[in-house]
Coordinates of C-alpha atoms in Angstrom, one line a residue:
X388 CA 43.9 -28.6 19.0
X389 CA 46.9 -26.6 17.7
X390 CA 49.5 -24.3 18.8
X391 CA 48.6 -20.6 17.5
X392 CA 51.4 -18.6 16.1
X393 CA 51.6 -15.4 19.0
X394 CA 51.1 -12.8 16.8
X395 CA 47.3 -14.5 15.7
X396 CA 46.6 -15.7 19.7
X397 CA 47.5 -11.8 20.9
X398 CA 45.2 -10.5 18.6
X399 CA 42.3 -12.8 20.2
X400 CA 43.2 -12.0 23.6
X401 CA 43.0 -8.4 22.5
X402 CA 39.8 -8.0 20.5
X403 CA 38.1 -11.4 21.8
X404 CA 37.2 -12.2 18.3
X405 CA 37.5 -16.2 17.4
X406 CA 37.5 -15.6 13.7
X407 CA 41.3 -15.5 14.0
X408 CA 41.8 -19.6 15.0
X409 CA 38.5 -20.6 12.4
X410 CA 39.7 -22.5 9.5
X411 CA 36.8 -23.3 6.3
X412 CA 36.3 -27.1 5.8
X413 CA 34.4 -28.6 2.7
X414 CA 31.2 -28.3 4.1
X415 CA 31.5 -24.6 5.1
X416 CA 32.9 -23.7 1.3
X417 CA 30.2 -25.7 0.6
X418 CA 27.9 -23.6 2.5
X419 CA 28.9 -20.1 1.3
X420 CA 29.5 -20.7 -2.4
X421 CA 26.2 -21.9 -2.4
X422 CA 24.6 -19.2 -0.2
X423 CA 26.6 -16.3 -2.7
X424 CA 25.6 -18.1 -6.1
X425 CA 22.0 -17.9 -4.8
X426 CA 22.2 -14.1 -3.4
X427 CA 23.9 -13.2 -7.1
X428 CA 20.7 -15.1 -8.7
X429 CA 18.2 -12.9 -6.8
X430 CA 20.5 -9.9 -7.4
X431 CA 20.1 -10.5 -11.1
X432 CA 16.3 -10.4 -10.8
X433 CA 16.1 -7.7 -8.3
X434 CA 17.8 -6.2 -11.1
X435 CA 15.2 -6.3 -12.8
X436 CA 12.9 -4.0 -10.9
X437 CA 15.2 -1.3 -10.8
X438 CA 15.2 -1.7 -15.0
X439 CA 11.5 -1.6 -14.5
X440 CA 11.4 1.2 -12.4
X441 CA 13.8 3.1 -14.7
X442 CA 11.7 2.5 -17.7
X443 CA 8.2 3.5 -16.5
X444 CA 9.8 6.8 -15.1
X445 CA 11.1 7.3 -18.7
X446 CA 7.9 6.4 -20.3
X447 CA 5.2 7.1 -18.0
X448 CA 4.3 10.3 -19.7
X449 CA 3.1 9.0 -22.5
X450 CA 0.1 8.4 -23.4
X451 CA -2.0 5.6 -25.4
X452 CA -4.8 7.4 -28.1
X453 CA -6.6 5.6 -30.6
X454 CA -5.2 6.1 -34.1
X455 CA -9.2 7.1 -35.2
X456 CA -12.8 6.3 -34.3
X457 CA -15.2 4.3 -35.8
X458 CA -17.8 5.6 -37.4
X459 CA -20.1 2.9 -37.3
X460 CA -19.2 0.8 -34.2
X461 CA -17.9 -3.4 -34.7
X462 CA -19.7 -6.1 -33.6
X463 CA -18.4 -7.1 -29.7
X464 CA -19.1 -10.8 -28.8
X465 CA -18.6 -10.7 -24.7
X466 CA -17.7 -14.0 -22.9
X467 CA -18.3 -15.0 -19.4
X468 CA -16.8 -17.8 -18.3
X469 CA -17.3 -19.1 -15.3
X470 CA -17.3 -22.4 -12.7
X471 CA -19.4 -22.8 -9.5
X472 CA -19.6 -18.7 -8.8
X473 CA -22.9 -18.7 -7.7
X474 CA -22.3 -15.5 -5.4
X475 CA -21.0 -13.5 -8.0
X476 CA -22.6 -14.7 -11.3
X477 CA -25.6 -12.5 -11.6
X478 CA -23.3 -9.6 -10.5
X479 CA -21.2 -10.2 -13.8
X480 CA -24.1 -11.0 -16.5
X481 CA -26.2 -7.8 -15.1
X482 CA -22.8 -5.1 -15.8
X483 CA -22.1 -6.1 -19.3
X484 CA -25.7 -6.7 -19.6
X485 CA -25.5 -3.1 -18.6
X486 CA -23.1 -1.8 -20.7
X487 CA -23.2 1.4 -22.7
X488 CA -22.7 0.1 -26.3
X489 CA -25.6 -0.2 -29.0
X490 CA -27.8 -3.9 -28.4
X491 CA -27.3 -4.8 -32.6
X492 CA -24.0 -4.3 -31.7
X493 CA -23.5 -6.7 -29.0
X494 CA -23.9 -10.2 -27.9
X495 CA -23.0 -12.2 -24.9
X496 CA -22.2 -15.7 -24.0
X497 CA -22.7 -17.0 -20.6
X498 CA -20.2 -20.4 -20.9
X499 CA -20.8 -21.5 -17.8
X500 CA -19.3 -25.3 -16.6
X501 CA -20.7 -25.3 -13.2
X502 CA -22.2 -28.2 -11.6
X503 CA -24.1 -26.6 -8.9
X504 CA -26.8 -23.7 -8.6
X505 CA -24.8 -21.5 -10.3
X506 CA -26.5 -23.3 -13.5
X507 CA -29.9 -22.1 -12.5
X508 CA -28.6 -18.7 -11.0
X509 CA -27.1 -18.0 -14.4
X510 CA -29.8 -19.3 -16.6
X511 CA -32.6 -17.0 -15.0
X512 CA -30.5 -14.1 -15.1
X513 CA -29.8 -14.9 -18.9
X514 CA -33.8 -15.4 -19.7
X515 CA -34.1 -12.1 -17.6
X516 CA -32.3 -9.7 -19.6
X517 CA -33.5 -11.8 -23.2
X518 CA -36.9 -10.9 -22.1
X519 CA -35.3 -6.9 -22.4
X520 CA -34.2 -7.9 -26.5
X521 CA -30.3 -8.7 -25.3
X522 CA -29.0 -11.0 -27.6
X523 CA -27.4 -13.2 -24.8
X524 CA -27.4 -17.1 -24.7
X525 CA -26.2 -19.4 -21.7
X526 CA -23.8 -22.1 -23.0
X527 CA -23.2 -25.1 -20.8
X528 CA -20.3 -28.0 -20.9
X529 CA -21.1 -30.7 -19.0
X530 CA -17.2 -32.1 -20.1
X531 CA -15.0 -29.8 -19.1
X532 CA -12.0 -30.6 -21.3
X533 CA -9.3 -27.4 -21.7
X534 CA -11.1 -25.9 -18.5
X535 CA -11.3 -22.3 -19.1
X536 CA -9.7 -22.0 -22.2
X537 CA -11.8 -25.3 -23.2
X538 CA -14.7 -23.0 -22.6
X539 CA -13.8 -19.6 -24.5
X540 CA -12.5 -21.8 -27.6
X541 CA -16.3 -23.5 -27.2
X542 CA -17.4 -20.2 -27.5
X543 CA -15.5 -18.9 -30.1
X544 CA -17.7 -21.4 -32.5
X545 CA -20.8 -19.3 -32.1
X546 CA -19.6 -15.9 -31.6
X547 CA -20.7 -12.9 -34.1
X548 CA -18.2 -10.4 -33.0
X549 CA -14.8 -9.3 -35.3
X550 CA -13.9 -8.2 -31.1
X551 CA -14.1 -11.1 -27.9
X552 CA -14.8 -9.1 -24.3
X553 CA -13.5 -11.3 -21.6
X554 CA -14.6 -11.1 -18.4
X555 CA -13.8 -13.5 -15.1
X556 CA -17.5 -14.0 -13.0
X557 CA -15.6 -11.9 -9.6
X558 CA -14.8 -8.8 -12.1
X559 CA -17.3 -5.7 -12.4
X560 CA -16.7 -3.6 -15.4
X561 CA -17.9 -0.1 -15.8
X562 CA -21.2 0.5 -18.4
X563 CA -18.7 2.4 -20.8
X564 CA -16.1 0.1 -20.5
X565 CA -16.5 -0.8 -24.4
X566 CA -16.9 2.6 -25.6
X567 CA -13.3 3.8 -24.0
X568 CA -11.6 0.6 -25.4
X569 CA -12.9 -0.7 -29.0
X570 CA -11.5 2.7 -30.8
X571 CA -8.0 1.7 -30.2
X572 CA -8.6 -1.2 -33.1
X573 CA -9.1 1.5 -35.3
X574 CA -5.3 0.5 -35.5
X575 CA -5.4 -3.0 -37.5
X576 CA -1.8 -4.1 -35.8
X577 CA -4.1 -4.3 -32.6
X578 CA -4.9 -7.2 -31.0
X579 CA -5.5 -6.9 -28.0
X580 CA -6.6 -4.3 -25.8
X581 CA -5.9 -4.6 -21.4
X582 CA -7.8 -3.1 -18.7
X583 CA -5.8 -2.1 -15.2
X584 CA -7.6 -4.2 -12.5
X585 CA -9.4 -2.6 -9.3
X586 CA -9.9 -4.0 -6.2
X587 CA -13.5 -4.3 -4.6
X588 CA -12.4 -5.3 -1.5
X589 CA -9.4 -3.7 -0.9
X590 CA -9.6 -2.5 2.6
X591 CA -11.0 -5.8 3.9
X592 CA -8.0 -7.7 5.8
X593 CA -4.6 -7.2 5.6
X594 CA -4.4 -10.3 2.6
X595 CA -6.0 -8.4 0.3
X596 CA -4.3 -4.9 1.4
X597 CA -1.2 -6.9 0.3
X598 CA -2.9 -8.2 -2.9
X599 CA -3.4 -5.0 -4.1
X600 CA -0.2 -3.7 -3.8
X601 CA 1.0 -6.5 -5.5
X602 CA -1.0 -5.9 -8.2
X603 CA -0.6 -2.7 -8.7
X604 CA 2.8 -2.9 -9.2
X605 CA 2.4 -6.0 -11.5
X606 CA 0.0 -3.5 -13.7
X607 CA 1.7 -0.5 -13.1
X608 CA 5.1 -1.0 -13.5
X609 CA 5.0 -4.3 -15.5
X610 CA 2.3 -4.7 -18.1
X611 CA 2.2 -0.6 -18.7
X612 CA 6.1 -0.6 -18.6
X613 CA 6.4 -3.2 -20.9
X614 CA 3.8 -1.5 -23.2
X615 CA 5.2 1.7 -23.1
X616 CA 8.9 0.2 -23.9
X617 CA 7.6 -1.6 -26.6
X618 CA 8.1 -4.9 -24.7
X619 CA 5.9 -8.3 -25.1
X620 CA 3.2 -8.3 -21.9
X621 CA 0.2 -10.8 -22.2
X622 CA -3.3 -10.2 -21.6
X623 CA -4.1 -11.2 -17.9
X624 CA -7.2 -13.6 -18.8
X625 CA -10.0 -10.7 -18.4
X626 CA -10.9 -7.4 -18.7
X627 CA -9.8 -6.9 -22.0
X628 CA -10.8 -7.4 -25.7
X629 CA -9.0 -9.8 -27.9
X630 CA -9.1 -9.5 -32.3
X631 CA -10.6 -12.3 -33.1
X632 CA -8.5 -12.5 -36.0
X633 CA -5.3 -12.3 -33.9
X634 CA -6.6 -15.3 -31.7
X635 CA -7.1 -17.3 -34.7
X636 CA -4.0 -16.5 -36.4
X637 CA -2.3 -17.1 -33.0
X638 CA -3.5 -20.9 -33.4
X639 CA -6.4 -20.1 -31.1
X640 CA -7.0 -20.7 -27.5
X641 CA -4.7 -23.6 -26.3
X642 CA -5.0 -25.7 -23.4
X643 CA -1.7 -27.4 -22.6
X644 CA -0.9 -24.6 -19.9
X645 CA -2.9 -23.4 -16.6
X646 CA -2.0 -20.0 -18.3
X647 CA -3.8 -19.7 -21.3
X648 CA -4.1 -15.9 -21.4
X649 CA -0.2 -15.5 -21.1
X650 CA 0.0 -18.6 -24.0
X651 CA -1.8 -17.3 -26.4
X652 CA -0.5 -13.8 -25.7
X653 CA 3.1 -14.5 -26.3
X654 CA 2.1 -16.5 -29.4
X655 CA -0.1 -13.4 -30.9
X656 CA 2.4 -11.3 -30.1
X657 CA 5.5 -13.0 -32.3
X658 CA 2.9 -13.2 -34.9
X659 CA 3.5 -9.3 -35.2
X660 CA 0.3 -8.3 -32.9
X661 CA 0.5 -5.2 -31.0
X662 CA -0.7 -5.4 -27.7
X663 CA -2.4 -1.8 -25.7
X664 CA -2.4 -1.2 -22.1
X665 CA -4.4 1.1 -21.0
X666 CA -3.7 1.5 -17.3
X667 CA -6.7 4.6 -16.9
X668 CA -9.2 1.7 -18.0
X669 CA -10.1 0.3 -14.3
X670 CA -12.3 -2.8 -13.6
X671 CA -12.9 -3.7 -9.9
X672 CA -12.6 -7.0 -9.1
X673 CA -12.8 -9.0 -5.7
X674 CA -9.2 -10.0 -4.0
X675 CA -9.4 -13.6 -2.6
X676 CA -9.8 -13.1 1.0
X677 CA -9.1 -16.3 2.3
X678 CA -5.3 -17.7 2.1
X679 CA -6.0 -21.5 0.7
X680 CA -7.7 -19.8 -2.5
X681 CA -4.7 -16.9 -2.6
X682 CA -2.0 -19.6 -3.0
X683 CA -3.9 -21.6 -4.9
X684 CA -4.1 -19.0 -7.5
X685 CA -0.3 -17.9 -6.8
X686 CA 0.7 -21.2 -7.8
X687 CA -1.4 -21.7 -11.1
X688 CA -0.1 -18.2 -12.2
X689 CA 3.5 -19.2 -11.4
X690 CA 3.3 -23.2 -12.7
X691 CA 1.2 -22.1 -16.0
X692 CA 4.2 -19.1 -16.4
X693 CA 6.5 -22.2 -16.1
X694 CA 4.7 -23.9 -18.6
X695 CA 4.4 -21.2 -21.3
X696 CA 8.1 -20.2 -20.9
X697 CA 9.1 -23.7 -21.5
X698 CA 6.7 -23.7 -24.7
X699 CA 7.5 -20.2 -26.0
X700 CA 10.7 -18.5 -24.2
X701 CA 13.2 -20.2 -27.0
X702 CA 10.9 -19.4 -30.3
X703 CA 11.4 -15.8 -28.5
X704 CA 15.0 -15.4 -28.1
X705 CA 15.3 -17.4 -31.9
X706 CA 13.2 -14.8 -33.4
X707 CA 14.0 -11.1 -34.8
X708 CA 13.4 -9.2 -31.7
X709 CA 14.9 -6.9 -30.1
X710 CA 17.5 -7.1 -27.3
X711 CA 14.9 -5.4 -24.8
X712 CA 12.4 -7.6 -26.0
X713 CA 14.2 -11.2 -25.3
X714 CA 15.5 -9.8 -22.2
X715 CA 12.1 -8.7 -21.1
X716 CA 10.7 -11.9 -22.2
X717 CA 13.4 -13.8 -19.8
X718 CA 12.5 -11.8 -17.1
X719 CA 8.6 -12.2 -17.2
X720 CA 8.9 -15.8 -18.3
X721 CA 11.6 -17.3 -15.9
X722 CA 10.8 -15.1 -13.0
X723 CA 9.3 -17.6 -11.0
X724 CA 11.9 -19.4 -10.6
X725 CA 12.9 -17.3 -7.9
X726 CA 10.3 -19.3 -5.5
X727 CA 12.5 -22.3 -5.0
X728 CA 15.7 -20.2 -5.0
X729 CA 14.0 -18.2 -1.9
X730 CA 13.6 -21.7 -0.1
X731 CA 17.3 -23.0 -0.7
X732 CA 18.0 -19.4 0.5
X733 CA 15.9 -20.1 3.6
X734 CA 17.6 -23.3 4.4
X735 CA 21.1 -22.1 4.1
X736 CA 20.7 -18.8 6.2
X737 CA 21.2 -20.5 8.9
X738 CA 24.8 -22.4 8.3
X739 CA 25.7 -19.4 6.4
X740 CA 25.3 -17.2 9.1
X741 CA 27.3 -19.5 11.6
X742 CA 30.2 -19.3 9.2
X743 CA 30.3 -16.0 8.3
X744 CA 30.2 -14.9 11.8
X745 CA 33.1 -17.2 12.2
X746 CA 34.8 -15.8 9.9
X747 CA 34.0 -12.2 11.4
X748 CA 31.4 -9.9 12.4
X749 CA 32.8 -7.4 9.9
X750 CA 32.8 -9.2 6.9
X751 CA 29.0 -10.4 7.5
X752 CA 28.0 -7.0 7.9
X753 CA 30.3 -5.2 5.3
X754 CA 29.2 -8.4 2.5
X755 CA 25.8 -10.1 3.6
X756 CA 24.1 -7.4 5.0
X757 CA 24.4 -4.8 2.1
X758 CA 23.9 -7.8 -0.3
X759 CA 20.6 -8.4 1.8
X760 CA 19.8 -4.8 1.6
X761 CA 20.1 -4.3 -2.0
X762 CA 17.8 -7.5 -3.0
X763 CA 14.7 -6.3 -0.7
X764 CA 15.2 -2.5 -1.7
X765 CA 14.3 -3.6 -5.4
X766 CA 11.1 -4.8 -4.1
X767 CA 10.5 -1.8 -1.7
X768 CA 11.5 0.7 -5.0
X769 CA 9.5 -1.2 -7.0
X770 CA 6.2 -1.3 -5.0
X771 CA 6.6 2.4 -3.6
X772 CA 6.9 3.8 -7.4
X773 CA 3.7 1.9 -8.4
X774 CA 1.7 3.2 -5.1
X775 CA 3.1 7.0 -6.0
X776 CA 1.9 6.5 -9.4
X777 CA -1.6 5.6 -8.6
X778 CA -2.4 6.8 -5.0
X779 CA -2.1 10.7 -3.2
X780 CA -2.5 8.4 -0.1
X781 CA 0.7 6.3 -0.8
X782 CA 2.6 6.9 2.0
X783 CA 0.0 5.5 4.0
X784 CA -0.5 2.8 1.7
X785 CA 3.4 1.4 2.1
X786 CA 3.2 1.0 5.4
X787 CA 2.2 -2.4 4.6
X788 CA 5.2 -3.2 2.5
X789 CA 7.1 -5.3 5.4
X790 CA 3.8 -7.0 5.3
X791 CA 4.1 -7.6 1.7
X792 CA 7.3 -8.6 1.7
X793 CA 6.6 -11.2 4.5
X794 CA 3.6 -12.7 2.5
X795 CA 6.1 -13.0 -0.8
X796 CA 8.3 -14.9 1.1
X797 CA 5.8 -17.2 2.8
X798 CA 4.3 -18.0 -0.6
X799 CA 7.8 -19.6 -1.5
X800 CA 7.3 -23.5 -0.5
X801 CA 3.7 -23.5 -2.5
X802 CA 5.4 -21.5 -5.0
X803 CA 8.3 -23.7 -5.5
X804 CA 5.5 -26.7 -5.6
X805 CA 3.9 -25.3 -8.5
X806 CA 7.2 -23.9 -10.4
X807 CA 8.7 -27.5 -10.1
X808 CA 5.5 -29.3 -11.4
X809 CA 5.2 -26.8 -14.6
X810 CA 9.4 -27.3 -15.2
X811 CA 8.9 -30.9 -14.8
X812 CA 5.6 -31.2 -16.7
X813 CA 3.3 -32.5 -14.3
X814 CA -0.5 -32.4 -15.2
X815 CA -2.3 -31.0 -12.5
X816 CA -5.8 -29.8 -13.2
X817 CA -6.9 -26.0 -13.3
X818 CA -8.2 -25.1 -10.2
X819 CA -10.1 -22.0 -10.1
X820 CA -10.0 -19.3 -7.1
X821 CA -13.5 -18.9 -5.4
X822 CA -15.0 -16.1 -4.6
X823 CA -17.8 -14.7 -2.3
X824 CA -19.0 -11.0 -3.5
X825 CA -17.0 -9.5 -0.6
X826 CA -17.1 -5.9 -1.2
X827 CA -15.6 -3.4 1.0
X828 CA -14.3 -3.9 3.8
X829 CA -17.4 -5.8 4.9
X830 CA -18.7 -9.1 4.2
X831 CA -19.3 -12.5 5.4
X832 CA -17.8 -16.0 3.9
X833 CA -16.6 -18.7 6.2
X834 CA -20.2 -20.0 6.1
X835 CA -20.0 -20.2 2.4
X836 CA -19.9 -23.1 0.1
X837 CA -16.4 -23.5 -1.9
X838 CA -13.4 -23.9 0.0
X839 CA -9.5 -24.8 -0.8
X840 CA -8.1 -27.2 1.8
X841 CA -4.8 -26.8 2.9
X842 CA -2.4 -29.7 2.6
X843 CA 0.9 -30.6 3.5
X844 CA 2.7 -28.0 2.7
X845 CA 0.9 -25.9 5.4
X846 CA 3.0 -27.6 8.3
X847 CA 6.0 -27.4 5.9
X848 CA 5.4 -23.5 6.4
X849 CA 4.9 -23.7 9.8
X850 CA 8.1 -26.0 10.4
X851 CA 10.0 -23.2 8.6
X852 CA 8.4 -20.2 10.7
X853 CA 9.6 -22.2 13.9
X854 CA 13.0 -22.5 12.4
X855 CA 13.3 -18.9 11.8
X856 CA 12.2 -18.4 15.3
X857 CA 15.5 -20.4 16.3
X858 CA 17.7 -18.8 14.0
X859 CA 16.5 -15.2 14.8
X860 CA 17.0 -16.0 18.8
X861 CA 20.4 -17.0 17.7
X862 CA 21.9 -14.2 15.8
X863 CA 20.3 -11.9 19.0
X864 CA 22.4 -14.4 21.6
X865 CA 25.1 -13.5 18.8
X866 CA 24.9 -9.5 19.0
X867 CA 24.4 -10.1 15.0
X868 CA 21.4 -7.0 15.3
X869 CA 21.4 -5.9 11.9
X870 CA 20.6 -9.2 9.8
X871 CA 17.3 -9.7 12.7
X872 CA 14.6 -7.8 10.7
X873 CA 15.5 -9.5 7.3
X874 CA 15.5 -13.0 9.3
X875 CA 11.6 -12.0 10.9
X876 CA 10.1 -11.2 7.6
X877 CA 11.6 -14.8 6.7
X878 CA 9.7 -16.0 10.2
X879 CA 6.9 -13.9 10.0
X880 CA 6.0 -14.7 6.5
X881 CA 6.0 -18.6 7.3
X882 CA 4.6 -18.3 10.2
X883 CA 1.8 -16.0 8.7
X884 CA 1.0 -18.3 5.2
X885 CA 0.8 -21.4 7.4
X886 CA -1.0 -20.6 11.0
X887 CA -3.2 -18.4 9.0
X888 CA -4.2 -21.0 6.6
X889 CA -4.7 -23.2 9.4
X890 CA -6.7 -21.0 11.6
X891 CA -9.0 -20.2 8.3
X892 CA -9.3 -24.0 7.4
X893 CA -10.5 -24.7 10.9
X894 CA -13.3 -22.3 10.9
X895 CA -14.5 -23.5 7.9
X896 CA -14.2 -26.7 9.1
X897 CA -16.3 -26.1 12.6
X898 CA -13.4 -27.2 14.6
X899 CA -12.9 -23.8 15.1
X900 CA -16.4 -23.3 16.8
X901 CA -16.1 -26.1 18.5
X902 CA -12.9 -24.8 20.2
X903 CA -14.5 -21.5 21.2
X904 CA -17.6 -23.2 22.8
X905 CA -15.0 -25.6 24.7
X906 CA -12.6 -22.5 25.9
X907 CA -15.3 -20.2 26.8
X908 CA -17.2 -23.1 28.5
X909 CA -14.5 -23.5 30.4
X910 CA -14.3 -20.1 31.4
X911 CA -18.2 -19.2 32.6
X912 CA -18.7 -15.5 31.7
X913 CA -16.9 -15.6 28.2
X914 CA -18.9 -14.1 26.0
X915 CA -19.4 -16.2 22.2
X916 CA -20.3 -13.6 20.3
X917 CA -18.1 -12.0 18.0
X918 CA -15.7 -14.2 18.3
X919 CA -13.8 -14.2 14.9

């Protein structure tokens, strides 16, 4: 459509390369100032990691210790709450129930808002262990206003102890779990005390190998990080003991967040609280194994973070703090926002790419590709440093961080769901993650009451794993090799979140039953055993 000047038109003759006649239009500008303001956003959290990393391998040899030891040992009310767990409720009451700490000293409430045989599982376990001289007591809401934290401020109206033990119904804490914790409140800054979590079923599918990793590094090198740094982290909801005084003067348990442990934390905390991690303190706990109830528990962690950094993230950076600590804050509290940022990412990869290849090979690989590199090697530093820290197997352990990373990025569209709600304050209901005492890398649960359904964000995933499928065959028609393992994680982790959830939903369903009889009906010989 024009007449090239010679000098430009022997140059393409010479090298072939078109990038010499291409020209930007609006939309293309469009396109890449859009693509490098989200990159730099990403960067500045990837950032992050490597700060995180940096700070636990400057602090990670020190060590928490009690200031003293009681001599005569406080009063310890333990809570329980809990909602339609009948597979793992009498697992739960019969470990504290268990626990190595003197009877006078102890009491536990059972506050239970189930609506199913979990009332009656829970209530014989409770008479059980009274009958032994346990001063326990089953406490049930029929109105379950606040949810969760509706339930532990119930509580709080009867309990004797100066200390509050929470525990989830899925966790299972060790006897002496009380005796290795309650001494650090010999300090009376203390307010809270946090166990790391375990994983019971850690080696059952490669969802929960993931899990774990994930939380390990969210333990390892953020809550004991921040700890160690002197940094505000929250209680995670369980596994820990809370001051009562420190929850009262904190304005007690709130309900106007899906995240009432990381509330109340950050509200204790600028009351001049101390907060103790202790990550040698282990409590095994069971990893969701089916993907509906993993992303529905993603997305109330990230839209309840939403929530409490919308409520608390300004009183922060107005207060006397520290640098470290309102940058920290920012970080933990905004972090989330990433999820949406992934998805705009997603959607422009593809225009991006066709432009920047127009514009030459050489500057997408020489600009893109490092930028690419140096956002996912924050994730792979950060997850490898926690797995070193806690494993002598870790090498074999990171093998599944591709995998990982995959998941991460198919969690983005439910993510970005749940991160928009809590910015926009939608009221959505807390929605607990079910469990099925999966222990191991055994157990059975698709014929198991308690399900999450998927919805319409499943085929939204799927779309997005088909579009990636596209866009990866493209940049191989294009020779454009090196950006083709970032674009599969982004295909293989849509792909993975949505067929998956699909393929889980339909054998819960029976569809999926019905399907094997059909095929292997269709095909005499087929054997129908074993199928899954």
């Amino acid at each position: 459509l024009f007449e090239p000047p010679a000098s430009v038109y022997e140059k393409f003759l010479r090298t072939g390369n078109i990038s010499y006649f291409y020209r930007m239009d609006a939309f293309d500008t469009f396109v890449v100032a859009a693509y490098f303001t989200i990159l730099a956003i990403l960067s500045f959290y990837g950032l992050h990691r490597y700060m995180m990393v940096f700070l636990y391998r400057k602090n990670h040899k020190k060590a928490a210790e009690p200031k003293s030891r009681f001599e005569e040992l406080p009063r310890v009310t333990i809570q329980l709450p809990a909602y339609n767990e009948m597979y793992v409720m009498e697992r739960i009451i019969d470990a504290v129930c268990s626990f190595d700490y003197p009877s006078d000293r102890m009491d536990i409430q059972v506050l239970d808002d189930s609506t199913d045989e979990t009332q009656r599982i829970a209530r014989n376990a409770v008479e059980r262990w009274r009958s032994l001289g346990l001063d326990i007591h089953y406490i049930h809401r029929d109105d379950r206003t606040g949810f969760k934290a509706g339930a532990l401020e119930n509580g709080m109206r009867t309990a004797k102890g100066e200390f509050i033990a929470v525990f989830d119904a899925d966790f299972v804490p060790e006897p002496d779990f009380l005796q290795k914790s309650i001494h650090y409140f010999t300090d009376p800054k203390v307010g809270m005390v946090q166990g790391r979590w375990e994983h019971l079923n850690r080696e059952y599918s490669f969802l929960t190998k993931t899990q774990a990793i994930f939380l390990d590094g969210h333990f390892m090198l953020e809550s004991n990080t921040r700890y160690l740094s002197g940094r505000f982290f929250n209680f995670n909801g369980t596994a820990g003991i809370l001051r009562r005084k420190a929850i009262e003067e904190a304005g007690g348990w709130e309900h106007d967040t899906l995240t009432e442990d990381l509330d109340l934390s950050y509200r204790a905390q600028m009351k001049g609280w101390k907060f103790v991690f202790l990550p040698n303190l282990t409590v095994p706990a069971e990893l969701p194994v089916e993907i509906n109830s993993f992303k529905t528990q993603q997305c109330r962690w990230a839209k309840g973070a939403m929530q409490t950094c919308k409520k608390s993230l300004f009183k922060v950076l107005k207060g006397s703090f520290g640098p470290g600590e309102k940058l920290e804050a920012w970080y933990h509290l905004t972090g989330n926002i990433t999820y949406p940022l992934m998805v705009l990412l997603s959607l422009l990869l593809f225009p991006a790419l066709v432009v920047r290849y127009n514009q030459g090979w050489f500057e997408l690989l020489t600009i893109d590709l490092p930028l690419f590199i140096l956002s996912f090697s924050s994730v792979t530093t950060f997850y490898i440093t926690s797995q070193k820290a806690l494993h002598k197997d870790w090498l074999k352990r990171i093998a599944y961080l591709p995998g990982l990373m995959a998941v991460g990025i198919g969690m983005t569209i439910p993510g970005s769901k749940a991160v928009l709600e809590g910015a926009l304050g939608w009221k959505t209901p807390f929605v607990r993650t079910p469990k099925f005492s999966v222990e191991g890398n055994k157990g059975e649960w698709l014929s198991k009451k308690y399900r999450c359904d998927i919805n319409a964000l499943t085929l939204v995933e799927i779309a997005f794993g088909v579009y990636f499928t596209f866009v990866t065959l493209y940049a191989w028609r294009l020779g454009i090799y090196g950006v083709i393992p970032f674009l599969m994680l982004f295909q293989c982790g849509y792909l993975y979140t949505g067929l998956w959830a699909l393929a889980q939903s339909l054998k819960r369903s029976g569809w999926w039953d019905s399907l094997v009889r059909l095929h292997t009906s269709m095909r005499p010989g087929w054997r129908t055993t074993n199928y899954d």
